[in-house]
Backbone as JSON, one array per atom type, in Angstrom:
{
  "sequence": "MTFWFGRLAYYSFLNADDLWSFVLAGGYAFICLFLVKSLFFLNKKVENPMQRFVTQEEEPVLFDYLNKLADEAKAPRPHKVFLTSRVNASVSYDLSLINLIIPSKKNLEIGLGLLNVLSLGEFKAVLAHEFGHFAQRSMLLGRYVYVAQQIAARIVGKRDAFDQLLNVISSIDIRVAWIGWILSILVWAVRSLIETCFSVVAIA",
  "N": [[75.95, 116.89, 102.58], [77.94, 117.0, 104.53], [78.76, 119.7, 104.34], [76.33, 120.91, 105.0], [75.81, 120.08, 107.69], [78.1, 121.16, 108.83], [77.66, 123.89, 108.42], [75.34, 124.25, 109.96], [76.43, 123.71, 112.49], [78.28, 125.82, 112.74], [76.67, 128.21, 112.7], [75.03, 127.63, 114.84], [76.81, 127.62, 117.01], [77.57, 130.31, 116.9], [75.22, 131.6, 117.62], [74.63, 130.55, 120.06], [73.27, 130.62, 123.3], [72.67, 129.33, 125.58], [72.98, 126.26, 127.55], [71.72, 124.11, 126.19], [71.79, 125.01, 123.53], [74.54, 124.96, 123.0], [75.01, 122.22, 123.27], [73.48, 121.25, 121.13], [74.82, 122.49, 118.97], [77.29, 121.25, 119.27], [76.57, 118.63, 118.67], [75.89, 118.83, 115.94], [78.42, 119.53, 114.97], [79.84, 117.22, 115.58], [78.66, 115.28, 113.88], [79.36, 116.42, 111.43], [82.2, 116.24, 111.53], [82.38, 113.49, 111.66], [81.62, 112.79, 109.06], [83.54, 114.17, 107.56], [86.01, 112.98, 108.27], [86.06, 110.61, 106.89], [86.79, 111.33, 104.37], [89.48, 111.98, 104.45], [91.0, 109.75, 104.86], [91.53, 108.5, 102.56], [94.0, 108.39, 101.31], [95.45, 106.6, 102.72], [97.44, 103.84, 102.59], [96.91, 100.4, 102.13], [98.67, 97.56, 102.54], [98.88, 94.98, 100.23], [99.46, 91.66, 100.45], [99.44, 89.92, 98.33], [100.13, 91.3, 96.13], [102.54, 92.8, 94.06], [104.53, 95.58, 93.56], [106.21, 96.68, 90.72], [109.09, 98.09, 89.14], [110.49, 99.97, 86.35], [113.23, 99.69, 86.34], [113.58, 97.25, 87.57], [112.24, 95.45, 85.9], [112.95, 95.77, 82.96], [112.47, 94.69, 80.35], [109.77, 93.91, 80.37], [108.54, 96.43, 80.8], [109.37, 97.83, 78.55], [107.98, 96.43, 76.59], [105.31, 96.9, 77.42], [105.14, 99.7, 77.22], [105.59, 100.13, 74.48], [103.35, 98.82, 73.43], [101.28, 100.34, 74.55], [101.76, 102.78, 73.27], [101.27, 102.0, 70.62], [98.56, 101.5, 70.81], [97.71, 104.02, 71.2], [97.27, 104.96, 73.78], [97.45, 106.15, 77.21], [100.52, 105.55, 78.98], [100.99, 103.07, 81.55], [100.79, 104.21, 84.91], [101.68, 102.94, 87.24], [102.81, 99.58, 87.72], [101.61, 96.47, 88.7], [102.23, 93.2, 89.89], [100.43, 90.23, 90.37], [99.12, 87.2, 91.87], [96.81, 86.48, 90.72], [94.36, 85.22, 88.31], [94.01, 87.23, 86.15], [93.7, 90.5, 84.62], [93.81, 93.97, 85.06], [92.61, 97.41, 85.49], [93.46, 100.0, 87.74], [93.09, 102.67, 90.2], [94.92, 105.3, 91.87], [93.87, 106.32, 95.02], [92.67, 109.45, 95.98], [91.66, 112.61, 97.33], [92.14, 114.72, 95.62], [91.8, 113.59, 93.2], [89.14, 113.78, 92.59], [88.99, 116.09, 91.27], [91.25, 116.42, 89.58], [92.1, 114.19, 87.02], [92.91, 110.83, 87.88], [95.96, 109.04, 87.48], [96.3, 105.98, 85.74], [96.74, 102.64, 86.89], [98.25, 99.48, 86.14], [97.38, 96.14, 86.55], [98.81, 92.97, 86.43], [98.08, 89.67, 86.27], [99.86, 86.89, 87.23], [98.95, 84.33, 87.18], [97.24, 84.39, 85.02], [98.97, 85.16, 82.97], [100.65, 82.96, 82.74], [99.21, 81.05, 81.34], [98.77, 81.93, 78.82], [99.53, 82.54, 75.37], [102.06, 84.61, 73.78], [100.81, 86.24, 71.89], [98.13, 86.12, 72.72], [98.4, 87.25, 75.24], [99.16, 89.82, 74.49], [96.77, 90.65, 73.31], [95.05, 90.73, 75.52], [96.3, 92.73, 77.06], [96.04, 94.87, 75.27], [93.31, 95.21, 75.37], [93.05, 96.12, 78.02], [94.51, 98.52, 77.83], [92.78, 99.81, 76.18], [90.82, 100.53, 78.01], [92.32, 102.4, 79.4], [92.35, 104.49, 77.62], [89.73, 105.24, 77.28], [87.18, 107.68, 77.38], [84.92, 107.35, 78.89], [85.81, 106.27, 81.22], [86.24, 108.32, 82.94], [83.86, 108.87, 84.33], [83.7, 106.5, 85.71], [85.85, 106.82, 87.45], [84.95, 108.82, 89.25], [82.78, 107.45, 90.38], [84.1, 105.31, 91.52], [85.79, 106.52, 93.48], [83.79, 107.76, 95.01], [82.45, 105.49, 95.86], [84.37, 104.33, 97.53], [84.52, 106.27, 99.56], [81.87, 106.19, 100.51], [81.81, 103.53, 101.41], [83.6, 103.62, 103.53], [82.3, 105.38, 105.28], [79.93, 103.98, 105.82], [80.75, 101.36, 106.59], [83.1, 101.41, 108.21], [84.31, 101.25, 111.53], [85.41, 103.21, 114.14], [87.34, 105.46, 116.25], [85.38, 107.4, 116.64], [82.99, 105.95, 116.89], [83.61, 104.47, 119.15], [83.8, 106.55, 121.0], [81.11, 107.39, 121.06], [79.97, 105.09, 122.18], [81.11, 105.18, 124.73], [80.08, 107.62, 125.73], [77.38, 106.97, 125.69], [77.21, 105.11, 127.68], [77.55, 106.35, 130.08], [76.29, 108.12, 132.97], [72.74, 108.62, 132.92], [72.03, 111.27, 132.61], [73.87, 112.27, 130.89], [74.16, 110.31, 129.02], [72.03, 110.32, 127.21], [72.7, 112.1, 125.25], [74.65, 110.72, 123.81], [73.01, 108.64, 122.88], [71.24, 109.97, 121.14], [73.06, 111.02, 119.25], [74.08, 108.62, 118.29], [71.85, 107.56, 117.0], [71.56, 109.48, 114.98], [73.98, 109.13, 113.58], [73.6, 106.48, 112.71], [71.38, 106.95, 111.05], [72.5, 108.62, 109.08], [74.42, 106.89, 107.98], [72.71, 104.88, 106.99], [71.23, 106.32, 105.1], [73.22, 107.11, 103.26], [74.13, 104.59, 102.43], [71.8, 103.59, 101.2], [71.35, 105.51, 99.15], [73.71, 105.25, 97.64], [73.47, 102.63, 96.8], [71.34, 102.83, 95.02], [72.55, 104.48, 93.11], [74.6, 102.78, 92.23], [73.12, 100.71, 91.07], [71.88, 102.14, 89.01]],
  "CA": [[75.6, 116.65, 103.98], [79.05, 117.52, 105.35], [78.65, 121.16, 104.33], [75.1, 121.31, 105.69], [76.01, 119.92, 109.13], [79.12, 122.14, 109.23], [77.0, 125.2, 108.45], [74.47, 124.24, 111.14], [77.29, 123.81, 113.68], [78.86, 127.17, 112.78], [75.67, 129.2, 113.09], [74.54, 127.29, 116.18], [77.8, 128.12, 117.97], [77.51, 131.77, 116.89], [73.99, 132.08, 118.26], [74.38, 129.81, 121.3], [73.14, 131.47, 124.48], [72.41, 128.5, 126.76], [73.61, 124.95, 127.49], [71.07, 123.32, 125.13], [72.28, 125.5, 122.24], [75.9, 124.46, 122.82], [74.91, 120.78, 123.06], [72.99, 121.07, 119.77], [75.91, 122.85, 118.06], [78.3, 120.2, 119.37], [76.06, 117.48, 117.94], [76.07, 119.11, 114.51], [79.86, 119.48, 114.69], [80.25, 115.81, 115.65], [78.24, 114.62, 112.64], [80.18, 116.99, 110.35], [83.52, 115.64, 111.63], [82.2, 112.07, 111.33], [81.61, 112.68, 107.6], [84.81, 114.69, 107.02], [87.14, 112.08, 108.5], [86.06, 109.56, 105.87], [87.42, 111.85, 103.16], [90.92, 112.17, 104.59], [91.7, 108.49, 105.01], [91.62, 107.88, 101.24], [95.39, 108.2, 100.9], [96.08, 105.59, 103.55], [97.69, 102.65, 101.79], [96.83, 99.1, 102.79], [99.54, 96.66, 101.81], [98.29, 93.73, 99.78], [100.56, 90.7, 100.36], [99.36, 89.18, 97.07], [100.39, 92.24, 95.05], [103.91, 93.3, 94.09], [104.8, 96.73, 92.7], [107.48, 96.53, 90.01], [109.56, 99.3, 88.46], [111.15, 99.77, 85.06], [114.59, 99.25, 86.62], [113.53, 95.83, 87.92], [111.71, 94.65, 84.78], [113.05, 96.62, 81.77], [111.89, 94.04, 79.17], [108.32, 94.02, 80.51], [108.12, 97.82, 80.62], [109.57, 98.19, 77.14], [106.86, 95.81, 75.87], [104.09, 97.6, 77.8], [105.17, 101.07, 76.69], [105.41, 100.06, 73.02], [101.97, 98.45, 73.17], [100.45, 101.51, 74.89], [101.95, 103.75, 72.19], [100.55, 101.48, 69.45], [97.12, 101.64, 71.06], [97.46, 105.45, 71.44], [96.73, 105.05, 75.15], [98.47, 106.56, 78.19], [101.31, 104.48, 79.57], [100.58, 102.84, 82.94], [101.5, 104.97, 85.93], [102.35, 101.91, 88.05], [102.52, 98.21, 87.29], [101.6, 95.52, 89.82], [102.12, 91.78, 89.57], [99.7, 89.47, 91.39], [98.99, 85.77, 91.57], [95.45, 86.25, 90.22], [94.15, 84.92, 86.89], [93.27, 88.44, 85.79], [94.42, 91.73, 84.3], [92.83, 95.02, 85.35], [93.03, 98.79, 85.67], [93.1, 100.54, 89.05], [93.43, 104.08, 90.41], [95.36, 105.74, 93.19], [92.79, 107.07, 95.64], [93.01, 110.72, 96.6], [90.62, 113.61, 97.16], [92.46, 115.57, 94.49], [91.35, 112.89, 92.0], [87.79, 114.21, 92.27], [89.14, 117.28, 90.43], [92.25, 116.1, 88.55], [92.03, 112.75, 86.72], [93.94, 109.97, 88.44], [96.69, 108.21, 86.53], [95.82, 104.6, 85.85], [97.71, 101.59, 87.16], [97.97, 98.2, 85.47], [97.64, 94.91, 87.3], [99.0, 91.8, 85.59], [98.03, 88.45, 87.06], [100.78, 85.87, 86.72], [98.14, 83.15, 86.9], [96.73, 84.55, 83.66], [100.12, 85.22, 82.06], [101.26, 81.63, 82.57], [98.41, 80.16, 80.48], [98.53, 82.59, 77.54], [100.64, 82.75, 74.44], [102.42, 86.03, 73.71], [99.77, 86.92, 71.13], [96.96, 86.24, 73.57], [98.75, 88.22, 76.27], [99.1, 91.14, 73.86], [95.35, 90.99, 73.12], [94.52, 91.09, 76.85], [96.85, 94.04, 77.42], [95.42, 95.87, 74.39], [91.98, 95.44, 75.93], [93.22, 96.97, 79.21], [94.91, 99.86, 77.37], [91.56, 100.44, 75.68], [90.22, 101.19, 79.18], [93.15, 103.56, 79.72], [92.07, 105.58, 76.69], [88.29, 105.54, 77.22], [86.67, 108.85, 78.1], [83.89, 106.9, 79.83], [86.46, 105.92, 82.48], [86.16, 109.48, 83.82], [82.72, 108.64, 85.22], [84.08, 105.4, 86.58], [86.74, 107.35, 88.5], [84.13, 109.47, 90.27], [81.99, 106.42, 91.05], [85.04, 104.51, 92.32], [86.17, 107.3, 94.66], [82.59, 107.92, 95.83], [82.15, 104.19, 96.49], [85.31, 104.15, 98.63], [84.1, 107.16, 100.64], [80.62, 105.63, 101.06], [82.13, 102.29, 102.12], [84.23, 103.98, 104.8], [81.29, 105.96, 106.17], [78.94, 102.96, 106.2], [81.29, 100.14, 107.17], [84.24, 101.55, 109.12], [84.06, 101.59, 112.92], [86.66, 103.77, 114.64], [87.31, 106.17, 117.53], [84.1, 108.11, 116.77], [82.01, 104.99, 117.4], [84.01, 104.16, 120.53], [83.41, 107.7, 121.81], [79.66, 107.31, 121.24], [79.69, 104.01, 123.13], [81.5, 105.65, 126.06], [79.09, 108.63, 126.14], [76.08, 106.31, 125.88], [77.25, 104.23, 128.86], [77.7, 107.18, 131.27], [75.04, 108.46, 133.66], [71.66, 108.92, 131.99], [71.98, 112.71, 132.38], [74.79, 112.53, 129.77], [74.04, 109.22, 128.05], [71.02, 110.62, 126.19], [73.39, 112.78, 124.13], [75.23, 109.64, 123.01], [71.94, 107.91, 122.21], [70.74, 110.77, 120.01], [74.11, 111.05, 118.23], [74.16, 107.27, 117.69], [70.72, 107.45, 116.07], [71.88, 110.33, 113.83], [75.04, 108.45, 112.81], [72.95, 105.35, 112.04], [70.53, 107.48, 109.99], [73.39, 109.09, 108.01], [74.97, 105.7, 107.32], [71.64, 104.21, 106.25], [70.89, 107.16, 103.95], [74.32, 107.02, 102.28], [74.11, 103.23, 101.87], [70.65, 103.48, 100.3], [71.58, 106.37, 97.99], [74.75, 104.7, 96.77], [72.93, 101.41, 96.18], [70.56, 103.28, 93.87], [73.52, 104.95, 92.11], [75.3, 101.62, 91.68], [72.18, 100.01, 90.17], [71.72, 103.01, 87.82]],
  "C": [[76.68, 117.19, 104.91], [78.96, 119.03, 105.47], [77.45, 121.63, 105.15], [75.26, 121.21, 107.2], [77.07, 120.9, 109.65], [78.53, 123.54, 109.35], [76.09, 125.32, 109.67], [75.29, 124.42, 112.42], [77.83, 125.22, 113.84], [77.85, 128.2, 113.29], [75.08, 128.9, 114.47], [75.5, 127.77, 117.25], [77.76, 129.65, 118.06], [76.34, 132.3, 117.7], [73.68, 131.39, 119.59], [74.32, 130.76, 122.49], [72.76, 130.67, 125.72], [73.04, 127.12, 126.53], [73.05, 124.1, 126.36], [71.58, 123.72, 123.75], [73.68, 124.98, 121.96], [75.9, 122.94, 122.58], [74.47, 120.49, 121.63], [74.09, 121.38, 118.75], [77.0, 121.79, 118.08], [77.87, 118.94, 118.63], [76.21, 117.64, 116.44], [77.55, 118.98, 114.12], [80.36, 118.04, 114.67], [79.89, 115.09, 114.36], [79.07, 115.12, 111.45], [81.57, 116.35, 110.36], [83.47, 114.15, 111.28], [82.24, 111.87, 109.81], [82.95, 113.11, 107.0], [85.94, 113.68, 107.15], [87.19, 110.95, 107.49], [86.72, 110.02, 104.57], [88.94, 111.82, 103.25], [91.68, 110.9, 104.92], [91.88, 107.79, 103.67], [93.05, 107.58, 100.84], [96.11, 107.12, 101.71], [96.21, 104.29, 102.76], [97.59, 101.39, 102.65], [97.63, 98.12, 101.95], [98.8, 95.36, 101.48], [99.42, 92.71, 99.6], [100.58, 89.92, 99.06], [99.72, 90.06, 95.87], [101.81, 92.79, 95.17], [104.08, 94.42, 93.08], [106.16, 96.53, 92.05], [107.81, 97.82, 89.27], [110.25, 98.94, 87.15], [112.58, 99.27, 85.26], [114.64, 97.75, 86.92], [113.15, 94.96, 86.72], [111.74, 95.47, 83.48], [112.4, 96.01, 80.53], [110.37, 94.16, 79.2], [107.86, 95.44, 80.23], [108.31, 98.3, 79.19], [108.42, 97.66, 76.3], [105.56, 96.57, 76.14], [104.03, 98.99, 77.18], [104.97, 101.09, 75.17], [103.96, 99.74, 72.67], [101.02, 99.61, 73.47], [100.55, 102.56, 73.79], [101.22, 103.3, 70.93], [99.05, 101.68, 69.59], [96.7, 103.1, 71.26], [96.77, 105.68, 72.79], [97.82, 105.55, 76.08], [99.24, 105.35, 78.7], [100.9, 104.28, 81.03], [101.44, 103.63, 83.91], [102.3, 104.03, 86.83], [101.94, 100.55, 87.5], [102.64, 97.3, 88.51], [101.49, 94.11, 89.28], [101.39, 91.08, 90.71], [99.64, 88.01, 90.97], [97.65, 85.45, 90.92], [95.44, 85.88, 88.73], [93.33, 86.08, 86.33], [94.24, 89.52, 85.32], [93.41, 92.85, 84.47], [93.49, 96.38, 85.48], [92.6, 99.24, 87.06], [93.55, 101.99, 89.14], [94.1, 104.24, 91.76], [94.25, 106.6, 93.77], [93.31, 108.33, 96.3], [91.86, 111.69, 96.37], [90.87, 114.47, 95.93], [91.98, 114.94, 93.18], [89.88, 113.13, 91.68], [87.82, 115.43, 91.35], [90.08, 116.98, 89.25], [92.2, 114.59, 88.29], [93.2, 111.97, 87.29], [94.65, 109.22, 87.32], [96.33, 106.76, 86.8], [96.98, 103.62, 86.04], [97.28, 100.3, 86.47], [98.31, 97.05, 86.4], [97.74, 93.75, 86.32], [99.02, 90.57, 86.48], [98.91, 87.37, 86.45], [100.04, 84.56, 86.45], [97.55, 83.18, 85.51], [97.88, 84.46, 82.66], [100.67, 83.83, 81.74], [100.47, 80.69, 81.67], [98.14, 80.78, 79.12], [99.77, 82.55, 76.67], [100.95, 84.24, 74.39], [101.37, 86.82, 72.95], [98.51, 87.14, 71.95], [97.19, 87.26, 74.68], [98.68, 89.64, 75.72], [97.65, 91.59, 73.67], [94.71, 91.42, 74.44], [95.0, 92.47, 77.25], [96.25, 95.16, 76.56], [94.02, 96.22, 74.87], [92.08, 96.38, 77.14], [93.63, 98.39, 78.82], [93.74, 100.59, 76.72], [90.82, 101.15, 76.81], [91.0, 102.45, 79.55], [92.74, 104.77, 78.87], [90.62, 106.02, 76.69], [87.94, 106.79, 78.02], [85.63, 108.45, 79.14], [84.49, 106.5, 81.18], [86.44, 107.09, 83.45], [85.01, 109.32, 84.82], [83.04, 107.53, 86.2], [84.97, 105.85, 87.73], [85.94, 107.99, 89.62], [83.34, 108.44, 91.07], [82.89, 105.61, 91.99], [85.43, 105.24, 93.61], [84.97, 107.47, 95.59], [82.24, 106.62, 96.55], [83.09, 103.95, 97.67], [84.94, 105.01, 99.83], [82.85, 106.6, 101.32], [80.91, 104.38, 101.89], [82.76, 102.59, 103.47], [83.21, 104.53, 105.78], [80.37, 104.87, 106.7], [79.57, 101.83, 107.01], [82.37, 100.3, 108.22], [83.79, 101.94, 110.52], [85.39, 102.03, 113.54], [86.46, 104.5, 115.96], [86.0, 106.93, 117.73], [83.03, 107.19, 117.36], [82.33, 104.6, 118.84], [83.62, 105.3, 121.47], [81.9, 107.69, 122.08], [79.27, 106.23, 122.24], [80.0, 104.43, 124.56], [80.46, 106.64, 126.59], [77.76, 107.96, 126.49], [76.03, 105.45, 127.14], [77.43, 105.01, 130.16], [76.31, 107.38, 131.91], [73.99, 108.96, 132.66], [71.55, 110.42, 131.69], [72.9, 113.13, 131.22], [74.55, 111.52, 128.64], [73.05, 109.53, 126.93], [71.62, 111.34, 124.99], [74.0, 111.72, 123.19], [74.18, 108.86, 122.25], [71.44, 108.65, 120.98], [71.77, 110.82, 118.89], [74.24, 109.7, 117.53], [73.04, 107.07, 116.67], [70.99, 108.27, 114.82], [72.94, 109.68, 112.95], [74.46, 107.26, 112.05], [72.11, 105.82, 110.86], [71.37, 107.94, 108.8], [73.95, 107.9, 107.24], [73.92, 105.0, 106.46], [71.28, 104.99, 104.99], [71.95, 107.04, 102.86], [74.33, 105.63, 101.63], [72.98, 103.06, 100.87], [70.88, 104.27, 99.01], [72.63, 105.75, 97.07], [74.32, 103.4, 96.13], [72.12, 101.76, 94.94], [71.48, 103.73, 92.75], [74.21, 103.77, 91.43], [74.41, 100.85, 90.7], [72.0, 100.81, 88.88], [72.93, 102.94, 86.92]]
}
């Protein structure tokens, strides 16, 4: 959709010969930029106050244990390790557009709420399960779905300067406001289409 609207905008600007043609080309360009901007906010980190990143220098005993267990399981070692208060252990990815091409390194989350109720043997079994995810080839598909879900969520749910601009245009004199109304309908249609399509993908 991004490529299609960008192509429409490019050829419309090339062939524009009156005001209506420029307005139409500008509308295509607006929708294209609306879709593109959701791709380039993936690297923006949101600090989670319940999550603490730890390094090997801070926790050498923990990392020695994790690395030995990963080697035993013939799985990649965790790229980053996070400690949380949750009763859980899980695998996560760093989000980046480049990860749609190059596989993302996997991070390990260890919930201290879980750790505090397990014996060392039970803890090892939980970690071995997570390292099994590290080694699974099927996780490749999960990576694409995860990144696509984040992009779709930003397009559908995020309200930003683009929406504020549409509100401003739509509230001006009716001779200009109709442009904002049409663009708002197009943005709503794009969001609805992406939300519907991704819901079908998620169910599948």
